[in-house]
mmCIF file of C-alpha atoms in Angstrom:
data_model
loop_
_atom_site.group_PDB
_atom_site.id
_atom_site.type_symbol
_atom_site.label_atom_id
_atom_site.label_comp_id
_atom_site.label_asym_id
_atom_site.label_seq_id
_atom_site.Cartn_x
_atom_site.Cartn_y
_atom_site.Cartn_z
ATOM 1 C CA MET A 8 0.316 -4.354 6.397
ATOM 2 C CA THR A 9 -2.324 -3.359 3.669
ATOM 3 C CA VAL A 10 -2.682 -2.004 0.686
ATOM 4 C CA VAL A 11 -5.654 0.889 0.247
ATOM 5 C CA SER A 12 -5.901 0.366 -3.536
ATOM 6 C CA ARG A 13 -8.489 1.194 -6.163
ATOM 7 C CA GLN A 14 -9.902 -1.080 -9.321
ATOM 8 C CA GLY A 15 -8.401 0.090 -12.969
ATOM 9 C CA CYS A 16 -5.249 2.200 -11.241
ATOM 10 C CA HIS A 17 -2.180 0.975 -12.886
ATOM 11 C CA LEU A 18 0.111 2.396 -10.350
ATOM 12 C CA CYS A 19 -1.829 0.009 -7.288
ATOM 13 C CA GLU A 20 -1.082 -3.090 -9.701
ATOM 14 C CA VAL A 21 2.216 -1.591 -9.386
ATOM 15 C CA ALA A 22 2.542 -0.957 -5.667
ATOM 16 C CA GLU A 23 0.047 -4.638 -5.502
ATOM 17 C CA ALA A 24 3.051 -6.375 -6.681
ATOM 18 C CA GLU A 25 5.772 -4.814 -5.338
ATOM 19 C CA VAL A 26 4.063 -5.888 -2.056
ATOM 20 C CA ALA A 27 3.645 -8.857 -2.268
ATOM 21 C CA ARG A 28 6.311 -9.717 -4.260
ATOM 22 C CA ILE A 29 8.467 -8.236 -0.653
ATOM 23 C CA CYS A 30 6.014 -9.260 1.816
ATOM 24 C CA ALA A 31 6.647 -13.368 0.305
ATOM 25 C CA GLU A 32 10.402 -12.747 0.593
ATOM 26 C CA LEU A 33 9.637 -11.515 4.225
ATOM 27 C CA ASP A 34 7.031 -13.742 5.039
ATOM 28 C CA VAL A 35 4.896 -10.994 5.947
ATOM 29 C CA PRO A 36 0.961 -11.321 5.059
ATOM 30 C CA TRP A 37 -0.923 -8.135 3.581
ATOM 31 C CA GLU A 38 -4.355 -7.463 2.353
ATOM 32 C CA VAL A 39 -5.805 -5.310 0.336
ATOM 33 C CA THR A 40 -8.560 -2.684 0.275
ATOM 34 C CA ASP A 41 -10.473 -1.035 -2.593
ATOM 35 C CA VAL A 42 -11.078 2.744 -1.513
ATOM 36 C CA ASP A 43 -13.775 3.205 -2.933
ATOM 37 C CA ALA A 44 -15.355 0.240 -0.897
ATOM 38 C CA ASP A 45 -15.698 2.434 2.003
ATOM 39 C CA PRO A 46 -16.462 5.706 2.160
ATOM 40 C CA GLU A 47 -14.239 6.562 5.514
ATOM 41 C CA LEU A 48 -11.495 5.457 3.243
ATOM 42 C CA ARG A 49 -12.514 7.027 -0.134
ATOM 43 C CA ALA A 50 -12.701 9.783 2.505
ATOM 44 C CA GLU A 51 -9.269 10.225 3.341
ATOM 45 C CA TYR A 52 -6.963 8.037 0.468
ATOM 46 C CA GLY A 53 -8.776 8.791 -2.548
ATOM 47 C CA ASP A 54 -6.768 11.035 -4.511
ATOM 48 C CA GLN A 55 -3.245 9.112 -3.117
ATOM 49 C CA VAL A 56 -3.916 5.928 -3.940
ATOM 50 C CA PRO A 57 -2.031 3.593 -3.944
ATOM 51 C CA VAL A 58 -1.038 4.298 0.267
ATOM 52 C CA ILE A 59 0.748 0.976 2.208
ATOM 53 C CA LEU A 60 -0.900 0.786 6.353
ATOM 54 C CA ILE A 61 1.501 -0.836 8.329
ATOM 55 C CA ASP A 62 -0.224 -1.324 11.663
ATOM 56 C CA GLY A 63 -2.624 0.715 10.588
ATOM 57 C CA ARG A 64 -0.387 4.072 10.019
ATOM 58 C CA GLU A 65 0.229 4.779 6.636
ATOM 59 C CA HIS A 66 3.726 4.747 5.113
ATOM 60 C CA GLY A 67 3.489 6.341 2.382
ATOM 61 C CA TYR A 68 1.516 6.787 -0.851
ATOM 62 C CA TRP A 69 1.820 6.140 -4.629
ATOM 63 C CA ARG A 70 4.301 4.358 -5.527
ATOM 64 C CA VAL A 71 6.558 1.254 -3.073
ATOM 65 C CA GLU A 72 9.809 3.069 -1.405
ATOM 66 C CA GLU A 73 11.561 -0.752 -1.035
ATOM 67 C CA ASP A 74 14.682 0.120 1.109
ATOM 68 C CA ARG A 75 12.566 2.835 4.010
ATOM 69 C CA PHE A 76 9.352 -0.940 3.113
ATOM 70 C CA ARG A 77 11.921 -3.330 4.166
ATOM 71 C CA ALA A 78 12.992 -1.895 7.188
ATOM 72 C CA ALA A 79 9.596 -0.969 8.163
ATOM 73 C CA LEU A 80 8.902 -4.183 8.136
ATOM 74 C CA LYS A 81 11.820 -5.718 9.975
ATOM 75 C CA GLY A 82 10.582 -3.587 12.898
#
């Protein structure tokens, strides 16, 4: 589970906090990837951050939809 994020992005900070809380409750590991550190990610997601990736596939962007996110993590 990955949050594609950007430094200084308020929406990213909010999404990371929500993901951290939910993943801790469900015992799911997650990581943050800086969109600006990877040219491919920047080209694909530069205007959409934060982007939530589950198993490498785009789950959503800009905001965490908690019920949908929990359901996807539970599989």
